[in-house]
């Protein structure tokens, strides 16, 4: 009797609260509804701007290699740490940096195989800046100065392995105008170049180059001189002149054994009246500037080669090891 009584009481208790599937699903649905409500509230807060401080996006894009070098006073390199790191470039003599010079210029595109001319009728213009570059392709051009019919007192042949990494920056003398400067792109049609030809004022590029040169060296006809530079030097100032005789020279930038990165074949009718000023960019390590006097023995020239821009790559100790340096890519 006792066991039957217990079974009847259990059946009555289960009849009041049956464990049906409907009750289970109802409780589960309420939990899901609460979770979705919290997610919706938190998701809506993501679209509202914070009350304090500017909004900063976590998906902001950062360039890791290519940057426009037109920014004044800064050059950009890639680092494995991520993002672009600004590295200041400073002129040794306090002159204008190459970044500033190119930023204030309006280049003219010279297609491969074509010729462009710039005329200067004002006789007060004593010097002209000639700036050449490409988008990273090789550069091969002829630069000439015309003064009167069939008179070419100055001409150059310029070659650059990479016209974006190493631009051509020079100043040629133009006394007693009128004068015309011609730039002929002798490369193929697929290799255009950007050219800037403009007057060089009293506070222009020639003054900046002269401010960093402190000594000159005589190079006899048929002789050559080499000037090595370490990785701290970003660009080099070069001045070539004579005592009034013609100037014939070849300027080379080497990086490695017989590896020409830049070549300039130069002729000037009068090296005293029309001296040659140039800035040669020397990125990386192992750069050597080589100057050859291609004239006969009776025509010496005077060369001044000094650092123009310095980058922060560390320092060199007494034993020749570079400390705290970052290689330039």
mmCIF file of C-alpha atoms in Angstrom:
data_model
loop_
_atom_site.group_PDB
_atom_site.id
_atom_site.type_symbol
_atom_site.label_atom_id
_atom_site.label_comp_id
_atom_site.label_asym_id
_atom_site.label_seq_id
_atom_site.Cartn_x
_atom_site.Cartn_y
_atom_site.Cartn_z
ATOM 1 C CA UNK A 1 0.000 0.000 0.000
ATOM 2 C CA UNK A 2 2.784 2.398 0.819
ATOM 3 C CA UNK A 3 4.506 1.968 -2.564
ATOM 4 C CA UNK A 4 1.197 2.553 -4.408
ATOM 5 C CA UNK A 5 0.595 5.731 -2.389
ATOM 6 C CA UNK A 6 4.042 7.065 -3.333
ATOM 7 C CA UNK A 7 3.469 6.399 -7.058
ATOM 8 C CA UNK A 8 0.066 8.145 -6.985
ATOM 9 C CA UNK A 9 1.540 11.210 -5.232
ATOM 10 C CA UNK A 10 4.375 11.430 -7.820
ATOM 11 C CA UNK A 11 1.905 11.272 -10.708
ATOM 12 C CA UNK A 12 -0.188 14.083 -9.162
ATOM 13 C CA UNK A 13 2.944 16.255 -8.681
ATOM 14 C CA UNK A 14 4.031 15.738 -12.273
ATOM 15 C CA UNK A 15 0.555 16.539 -13.530
ATOM 16 C CA UNK A 16 0.821 20.102 -12.086
ATOM 17 C CA UNK A 17 4.295 20.833 -13.642
ATOM 18 C CA UNK A 18 4.885 18.593 -16.653
ATOM 19 C CA UNK A 19 8.432 18.899 -18.160
ATOM 20 C CA UNK A 20 7.142 19.620 -21.659
ATOM 21 C CA UNK A 21 9.312 20.553 -24.660
ATOM 22 C CA UNK A 22 7.324 23.798 -25.085
ATOM 23 C CA UNK A 23 8.505 25.173 -21.718
ATOM 24 C CA UNK A 24 12.128 24.308 -22.543
ATOM 25 C CA UNK A 25 11.994 26.053 -25.916
ATOM 26 C CA UNK A 26 10.346 29.111 -24.342
ATOM 27 C CA UNK A 27 13.133 29.523 -21.801
ATOM 28 C CA UNK A 28 15.776 29.022 -24.520
ATOM 29 C CA UNK A 29 14.126 31.641 -26.756
ATOM 30 C CA UNK A 30 14.134 34.215 -23.931
ATOM 31 C CA UNK A 31 17.873 33.712 -23.412
ATOM 32 C CA UNK A 32 18.574 34.197 -27.131
ATOM 33 C CA UNK A 33 16.407 37.330 -27.218
ATOM 34 C CA UNK A 34 18.326 38.863 -24.303
ATOM 35 C CA UNK A 35 21.676 38.079 -25.934
ATOM 36 C CA UNK A 36 20.606 39.643 -29.239
ATOM 37 C CA UNK A 37 19.372 42.755 -27.450
ATOM 38 C CA UNK A 38 22.757 43.259 -25.715
ATOM 39 C CA UNK A 39 24.620 42.714 -28.992
ATOM 40 C CA UNK A 40 22.427 45.261 -30.773
ATOM 41 C CA UNK A 41 23.040 47.859 -28.056
ATOM 42 C CA UNK A 42 26.798 47.320 -28.111
ATOM 43 C CA UNK A 43 26.869 47.374 -31.931
ATOM 44 C CA UNK A 44 24.915 50.630 -32.067
ATOM 45 C CA UNK A 45 27.429 52.290 -29.753
ATOM 46 C CA UNK A 46 30.183 51.531 -32.265
ATOM 47 C CA UNK A 47 28.619 53.994 -34.749
ATOM 48 C CA UNK A 48 28.432 56.886 -32.299
ATOM 49 C CA UNK A 49 31.419 59.260 -32.088
ATOM 50 C CA UNK A 50 33.161 59.513 -28.724
ATOM 51 C CA UNK A 51 32.365 62.575 -26.651
ATOM 52 C CA UNK A 52 36.001 63.397 -25.809
ATOM 53 C CA UNK A 53 38.820 63.622 -28.353
ATOM 54 C CA UNK A 54 38.920 63.091 -32.100
ATOM 55 C CA UNK A 55 37.823 59.837 -33.664
ATOM 56 C CA UNK A 56 40.715 57.570 -34.623
ATOM 57 C CA UNK A 57 40.102 54.759 -37.037
ATOM 58 C CA UNK A 58 41.910 51.471 -36.486
ATOM 59 C CA UNK A 59 41.803 50.751 -40.193
ATOM 60 C CA UNK A 60 43.843 53.786 -41.239
ATOM 61 C CA UNK A 61 46.123 52.909 -44.161
ATOM 62 C CA UNK A 62 49.855 53.583 -43.874
ATOM 63 C CA UNK A 63 52.320 53.473 -46.744
ATOM 64 C CA UNK A 64 55.350 51.304 -46.050
ATOM 65 C CA UNK A 65 57.582 52.111 -48.973
ATOM 66 C CA UNK A 66 56.547 54.709 -51.540
ATOM 67 C CA UNK A 67 56.296 58.288 -50.330
ATOM 68 C CA UNK A 68 56.355 61.588 -52.181
ATOM 69 C CA UNK A 69 59.763 63.168 -51.831
ATOM 70 C CA UNK A 70 58.285 66.609 -52.380
ATOM 71 C CA UNK A 71 57.850 67.014 -48.616
ATOM 72 C CA UNK A 72 60.267 69.629 -47.406
ATOM 73 C CA UNK A 73 63.222 68.435 -45.371
ATOM 74 C CA UNK A 74 62.206 64.811 -45.019
ATOM 75 C CA UNK A 75 63.004 61.597 -46.814
ATOM 76 C CA UNK A 76 61.067 58.395 -46.256
ATOM 77 C CA UNK A 77 62.366 54.864 -45.927
ATOM 78 C CA UNK A 78 60.798 51.498 -45.207
ATOM 79 C CA UNK A 79 61.332 49.774 -41.884
ATOM 80 C CA UNK A 80 60.401 46.272 -40.805
ATOM 81 C CA UNK A 81 58.648 47.682 -37.752
ATOM 82 C CA UNK A 82 55.827 48.832 -40.028
ATOM 83 C CA UNK A 83 54.777 52.211 -41.318
ATOM 84 C CA UNK A 84 56.833 54.965 -42.904
ATOM 85 C CA UNK A 85 59.492 56.600 -40.759
ATOM 86 C CA UNK A 86 60.545 60.164 -41.477
ATOM 87 C CA UNK A 87 64.293 60.719 -41.582
ATOM 88 C CA UNK A 88 65.416 64.358 -41.623
ATOM 89 C CA UNK A 89 67.889 65.519 -44.242
ATOM 90 C CA UNK A 90 69.944 68.598 -43.502
ATOM 91 C CA UNK A 91 72.283 70.627 -45.645
ATOM 92 C CA UNK A 92 75.836 70.976 -44.394
ATOM 93 C CA UNK A 93 76.086 74.678 -45.216
ATOM 94 C CA UNK A 94 72.493 75.537 -44.390
ATOM 95 C CA UNK A 95 71.509 75.794 -48.060
ATOM 96 C CA UNK A 96 68.340 74.636 -49.743
ATOM 97 C CA UNK A 97 67.626 70.924 -49.694
ATOM 98 C CA UNK A 98 66.878 68.980 -52.865
ATOM 99 C CA UNK A 99 63.401 68.190 -51.556
ATOM 100 C CA UNK A 100 62.656 71.898 -51.258
ATOM 101 C CA UNK A 101 64.064 72.620 -54.717
ATOM 102 C CA UNK A 102 61.912 70.000 -56.412
ATOM 103 C CA UNK A 103 58.805 70.940 -54.430
ATOM 104 C CA UNK A 104 58.981 74.518 -55.741
ATOM 105 C CA UNK A 105 59.456 73.374 -59.358
ATOM 106 C CA UNK A 106 57.036 72.803 -62.222
ATOM 107 C CA UNK A 107 58.537 69.997 -64.368
ATOM 108 C CA UNK A 108 57.939 69.694 -68.089
ATOM 109 C CA UNK A 109 57.650 66.196 -69.563
ATOM 110 C CA UNK A 110 60.114 65.447 -72.364
ATOM 111 C CA UNK A 111 59.145 62.284 -74.197
ATOM 112 C CA UNK A 112 61.723 59.837 -75.495
ATOM 113 C CA UNK A 113 63.354 61.058 -78.719
ATOM 114 C CA UNK A 114 61.982 64.620 -78.407
ATOM 115 C CA UNK A 115 63.582 68.030 -77.778
ATOM 116 C CA UNK A 116 62.514 70.951 -75.570
ATOM 117 C CA UNK A 117 64.077 74.415 -75.409
ATOM 118 C CA UNK A 118 63.992 77.271 -72.880
ATOM 119 C CA UNK A 119 65.025 80.764 -74.000
ATOM 120 C CA UNK A 120 66.318 83.531 -71.696
ATOM 121 C CA UNK A 121 66.501 86.922 -73.381
ATOM 122 C CA UNK A 122 67.251 88.860 -70.190
ATOM 123 C CA UNK A 123 71.029 89.570 -70.105
ATOM 124 C CA UNK A 124 70.953 89.845 -66.303
ATOM 125 C CA UNK A 125 70.445 86.079 -65.951
ATOM 126 C CA UNK A 126 73.980 84.810 -65.302
ATOM 127 C CA UNK A 127 73.144 81.200 -64.423
ATOM 128 C CA UNK A 128 70.399 78.664 -65.059
ATOM 129 C CA UNK A 129 69.297 75.644 -63.041
ATOM 130 C CA UNK A 130 68.839 72.372 -64.925
ATOM 131 C CA UNK A 131 66.947 69.655 -63.039
ATOM 132 C CA UNK A 132 66.166 66.257 -64.545
ATOM 133 C CA UNK A 133 64.433 63.172 -63.143
ATOM 134 C CA UNK A 134 62.245 60.208 -64.086
ATOM 135 C CA UNK A 135 59.703 57.987 -62.333
ATOM 136 C CA UNK A 136 62.334 55.345 -61.591
ATOM 137 C CA UNK A 137 63.411 54.487 -65.136
ATOM 138 C CA UNK A 138 66.829 55.197 -66.659
ATOM 139 C CA UNK A 139 67.563 58.692 -67.912
ATOM 140 C CA UNK A 140 69.694 59.471 -70.968
ATOM 141 C CA UNK A 141 69.753 63.059 -72.214
ATOM 142 C CA UNK A 142 71.795 65.717 -73.987
ATOM 143 C CA UNK A 143 71.837 69.213 -72.467
ATOM 144 C CA UNK A 144 73.213 72.102 -74.527
ATOM 145 C CA UNK A 145 73.532 75.855 -74.152
ATOM 146 C CA UNK A 146 73.033 77.848 -77.340
ATOM 147 C CA UNK A 147 74.299 81.419 -77.655
ATOM 148 C CA UNK A 148 73.891 82.779 -81.126
ATOM 149 C CA UNK A 149 73.856 80.799 -84.383
ATOM 150 C CA UNK A 150 76.008 77.653 -84.380
ATOM 151 C CA UNK A 151 77.583 78.539 -81.019
ATOM 152 C CA UNK A 152 77.402 75.910 -78.262
ATOM 153 C CA UNK A 153 79.619 77.087 -75.381
ATOM 154 C CA UNK A 154 78.343 74.408 -72.977
ATOM 155 C CA UNK A 155 77.034 70.867 -73.466
ATOM 156 C CA UNK A 156 76.557 67.756 -71.369
ATOM 157 C CA UNK A 157 75.636 64.109 -71.780
ATOM 158 C CA UNK A 158 73.760 62.858 -68.730
ATOM 159 C CA UNK A 159 73.033 59.245 -67.783
ATOM 160 C CA UNK A 160 71.172 58.081 -64.660
ATOM 161 C CA UNK A 161 70.477 54.465 -63.809
ATOM 162 C CA UNK A 162 67.454 55.442 -61.693
ATOM 163 C CA UNK A 163 66.123 58.932 -62.296
ATOM 164 C CA UNK A 164 63.937 58.894 -59.184
ATOM 165 C CA UNK A 165 66.511 57.678 -56.675
ATOM 166 C CA UNK A 166 69.274 59.892 -58.073
ATOM 167 C CA UNK A 167 68.051 63.068 -59.735
ATOM 168 C CA UNK A 168 70.222 65.353 -61.867
ATOM 169 C CA UNK A 169 70.718 68.832 -60.377
ATOM 170 C CA UNK A 170 73.130 71.284 -61.991
ATOM 171 C CA UNK A 171 73.773 74.975 -62.608
ATOM 172 C CA UNK A 172 75.317 76.217 -65.846
ATOM 173 C CA UNK A 173 76.594 79.726 -66.518
ATOM 174 C CA UNK A 174 74.718 81.909 -69.008
ATOM 175 C CA UNK A 175 76.528 85.264 -69.115
ATOM 176 C CA UNK A 176 75.836 87.836 -71.791
ATOM 177 C CA UNK A 177 72.374 86.813 -72.988
ATOM 178 C CA UNK A 178 70.281 85.967 -74.830
ATOM 179 C CA UNK A 179 70.732 82.242 -74.217
ATOM 180 C CA UNK A 180 68.773 79.097 -74.985
ATOM 181 C CA UNK A 181 68.985 75.796 -73.097
ATOM 182 C CA UNK A 182 67.964 72.644 -74.935
ATOM 183 C CA UNK A 183 67.192 69.243 -73.395
ATOM 184 C CA UNK A 184 67.003 66.285 -75.747
ATOM 185 C CA UNK A 185 65.772 62.956 -74.444
ATOM 186 C CA UNK A 186 67.806 60.425 -76.407
ATOM 187 C CA UNK A 187 66.168 57.486 -74.685
ATOM 188 C CA UNK A 188 63.432 55.331 -76.143
ATOM 189 C CA UNK A 189 59.800 56.411 -76.299
ATOM 190 C CA UNK A 190 59.057 54.343 -73.178
ATOM 191 C CA UNK A 191 61.485 56.445 -71.087
ATOM 192 C CA UNK A 192 60.136 60.003 -70.632
ATOM 193 C CA UNK A 193 61.793 62.446 -68.264
ATOM 194 C CA UNK A 194 60.785 65.501 -66.229
ATOM 195 C CA UNK A 195 62.845 68.644 -66.852
ATOM 196 C CA UNK A 196 63.033 71.955 -64.999
ATOM 197 C CA UNK A 197 65.053 74.843 -66.478
ATOM 198 C CA UNK A 198 64.824 78.162 -64.684
ATOM 199 C CA UNK A 199 67.045 81.112 -63.721
ATOM 200 C CA UNK A 200 69.331 80.720 -60.739
ATOM 201 C CA UNK A 201 68.989 83.788 -58.560
ATOM 202 C CA UNK A 202 71.501 85.274 -56.147
ATOM 203 C CA UNK A 203 70.306 83.008 -53.330
ATOM 204 C CA UNK A 204 69.837 80.004 -55.578
ATOM 205 C CA UNK A 205 71.426 76.616 -56.004
ATOM 206 C CA UNK A 206 74.903 77.836 -56.993
ATOM 207 C CA UNK A 207 75.255 79.801 -53.765
ATOM 208 C CA UNK A 208 74.129 76.772 -51.748
ATOM 209 C CA UNK A 209 76.703 74.566 -53.466
ATOM 210 C CA UNK A 210 79.492 77.096 -52.993
ATOM 211 C CA UNK A 211 78.658 77.453 -49.292
ATOM 212 C CA UNK A 212 79.601 73.820 -48.519
ATOM 213 C CA UNK A 213 82.819 73.583 -50.553
ATOM 214 C CA UNK A 214 85.930 74.546 -48.606
ATOM 215 C CA UNK A 215 88.813 73.348 -50.771
ATOM 216 C CA UNK A 216 89.734 72.656 -54.372
ATOM 217 C CA UNK A 217 92.125 70.217 -55.988
ATOM 218 C CA UNK A 218 93.984 70.465 -59.272
ATOM 219 C CA UNK A 219 93.426 67.634 -61.711
ATOM 220 C CA UNK A 220 95.884 67.639 -64.578
ATOM 221 C CA UNK A 221 94.879 66.741 -68.097
ATOM 222 C CA UNK A 222 94.432 62.984 -68.484
ATOM 223 C CA UNK A 223 94.386 62.387 -64.700
ATOM 224 C CA UNK A 224 91.564 61.351 -62.399
ATOM 225 C CA UNK A 225 90.626 61.698 -58.754
ATOM 226 C CA UNK A 226 88.272 59.637 -56.589
ATOM 227 C CA UNK A 227 86.296 60.843 -53.588
ATOM 228 C CA UNK A 228 84.738 58.120 -51.392
ATOM 229 C CA UNK A 229 81.812 58.919 -49.082
ATOM 230 C CA UNK A 230 80.211 56.922 -46.289
ATOM 231 C CA UNK A 231 76.519 56.179 -45.866
ATOM 232 C CA UNK A 232 75.927 59.273 -43.713
ATOM 233 C CA UNK A 233 76.247 61.489 -46.801
ATOM 234 C CA UNK A 234 73.007 61.763 -48.807
ATOM 235 C CA UNK A 235 74.294 64.071 -51.553
ATOM 236 C CA UNK A 236 77.568 65.604 -52.721
ATOM 237 C CA UNK A 237 78.321 69.093 -54.061
ATOM 238 C CA UNK A 238 80.662 69.304 -57.072
ATOM 239 C CA UNK A 239 82.258 72.414 -58.597
ATOM 240 C CA UNK A 240 84.477 72.256 -61.686
ATOM 241 C CA UNK A 241 86.264 75.250 -63.197
ATOM 242 C CA UNK A 242 89.465 76.286 -64.979
ATOM 243 C CA UNK A 243 91.606 79.400 -65.240
ATOM 244 C CA UNK A 244 89.895 80.449 -68.469
ATOM 245 C CA UNK A 245 90.756 77.462 -70.637
ATOM 246 C CA UNK A 246 88.247 74.945 -71.988
ATOM 247 C CA UNK A 247 86.896 72.367 -69.576
ATOM 248 C CA UNK A 248 86.477 68.712 -70.578
ATOM 249 C CA UNK A 249 85.615 66.274 -67.813
ATOM 250 C CA UNK A 250 83.757 63.081 -67.001
ATOM 251 C CA UNK A 251 82.000 62.746 -63.644
ATOM 252 C CA UNK A 252 80.961 59.288 -62.443
ATOM 253 C CA UNK A 253 79.126 58.016 -59.394
ATOM 254 C CA UNK A 254 80.231 54.488 -58.567
ATOM 255 C CA UNK A 255 78.629 52.082 -56.119
ATOM 256 C CA UNK A 256 80.635 48.904 -56.263
ATOM 257 C CA UNK A 257 83.403 47.904 -58.669
ATOM 258 C CA UNK A 258 82.844 49.625 -62.047
ATOM 259 C CA UNK A 259 79.121 49.996 -61.330
ATOM 260 C CA UNK A 260 78.139 53.391 -62.751
ATOM 261 C CA UNK A 261 75.007 54.850 -61.199
ATOM 262 C CA UNK A 262 75.409 58.292 -62.753
ATOM 263 C CA UNK A 263 77.642 59.607 -65.555
ATOM 264 C CA UNK A 264 78.096 63.206 -66.762
ATOM 265 C CA UNK A 265 80.267 64.026 -69.781
ATOM 266 C CA UNK A 266 80.917 67.753 -69.636
ATOM 267 C CA UNK A 267 82.303 70.367 -72.013
ATOM 268 C CA UNK A 268 82.588 74.100 -71.307
ATOM 269 C CA UNK A 269 84.155 76.638 -73.625
ATOM 270 C CA UNK A 270 85.499 78.754 -70.755
ATOM 271 C CA UNK A 271 85.770 77.107 -67.349
ATOM 272 C CA UNK A 272 86.250 80.444 -65.608
ATOM 273 C CA UNK A 273 83.382 82.298 -67.241
ATOM 274 C CA UNK A 274 81.076 79.271 -67.154
ATOM 275 C CA UNK A 275 81.918 77.070 -64.147
ATOM 276 C CA UNK A 276 79.940 73.907 -63.524
ATOM 277 C CA UNK A 277 77.956 73.355 -60.316
ATOM 278 C CA UNK A 278 76.158 70.090 -59.529
ATOM 279 C CA UNK A 279 74.610 68.101 -56.683
ATOM 280 C CA UNK A 280 74.985 64.329 -56.946
ATOM 281 C CA UNK A 281 72.737 62.216 -54.752
ATOM 282 C CA UNK A 282 74.542 59.325 -53.055
ATOM 283 C CA UNK A 283 71.975 57.034 -51.370
ATOM 284 C CA UNK A 284 73.242 53.900 -49.682
ATOM 285 C CA UNK A 285 76.773 52.891 -48.792
ATOM 286 C CA UNK A 286 79.953 52.454 -50.806
ATOM 287 C CA UNK A 287 79.552 55.568 -52.987
ATOM 288 C CA UNK A 288 82.574 56.968 -54.802
ATOM 289 C CA UNK A 289 82.646 60.091 -56.981
ATOM 290 C CA UNK A 290 85.247 59.842 -59.743
ATOM 291 C CA UNK A 291 86.326 62.863 -61.802
ATOM 292 C CA UNK A 292 88.440 62.458 -64.925
ATOM 293 C CA UNK A 293 90.005 65.322 -66.838
ATOM 294 C CA UNK A 294 89.588 64.184 -70.438
ATOM 295 C CA UNK A 295 91.468 67.206 -71.841
ATOM 296 C CA UNK A 296 95.163 67.162 -72.827
ATOM 297 C CA UNK A 297 97.920 67.778 -70.297
ATOM 298 C CA UNK A 298 97.945 71.527 -71.024
ATOM 299 C CA UNK A 299 94.368 71.983 -69.738
ATOM 300 C CA UNK A 300 94.132 71.332 -65.981
ATOM 301 C CA UNK A 301 90.942 71.842 -64.022
ATOM 302 C CA UNK A 302 90.094 72.641 -60.422
ATOM 303 C CA UNK A 303 87.616 70.390 -58.623
ATOM 304 C CA UNK A 304 85.803 70.909 -55.331
ATOM 305 C CA UNK A 305 83.893 67.905 -53.964
ATOM 306 C CA UNK A 306 82.276 68.007 -50.521
ATOM 307 C CA UNK A 307 79.247 66.617 -48.722
ATOM 308 C CA UNK A 308 76.067 68.630 -49.307
ATOM 309 C CA UNK A 309 73.318 66.835 -47.360
ATOM 310 C CA UNK A 310 73.733 64.600 -44.348
ATOM 311 C CA UNK A 311 71.362 61.918 -43.097
ATOM 312 C CA UNK A 312 71.155 60.513 -39.570
ATOM 313 C CA UNK A 313 72.654 57.053 -39.961
ATOM 314 C CA UNK A 314 74.801 57.020 -36.854
ATOM 315 C CA UNK A 315 78.487 57.800 -36.506
ATOM 316 C CA UNK A 316 81.834 56.292 -37.396
ATOM 317 C CA UNK A 317 84.383 55.308 -34.810
ATOM 318 C CA UNK A 318 88.175 55.527 -35.080
ATOM 319 C CA UNK A 319 88.479 52.014 -36.498
ATOM 320 C CA UNK A 320 86.138 52.733 -39.410
ATOM 321 C CA UNK A 321 83.063 50.890 -38.134
ATOM 322 C CA UNK A 322 79.725 52.619 -38.418
ATOM 323 C CA UNK A 323 77.713 52.719 -35.208
ATOM 324 C CA UNK A 324 73.954 52.828 -34.915
ATOM 325 C CA UNK A 325 73.363 53.003 -38.646
ATOM 326 C CA UNK A 326 70.260 52.115 -40.630
ATOM 327 C CA UNK A 327 70.901 50.991 -44.207
ATOM 328 C CA UNK A 328 68.980 52.961 -46.788
ATOM 329 C CA UNK A 329 66.770 50.841 -49.028
#
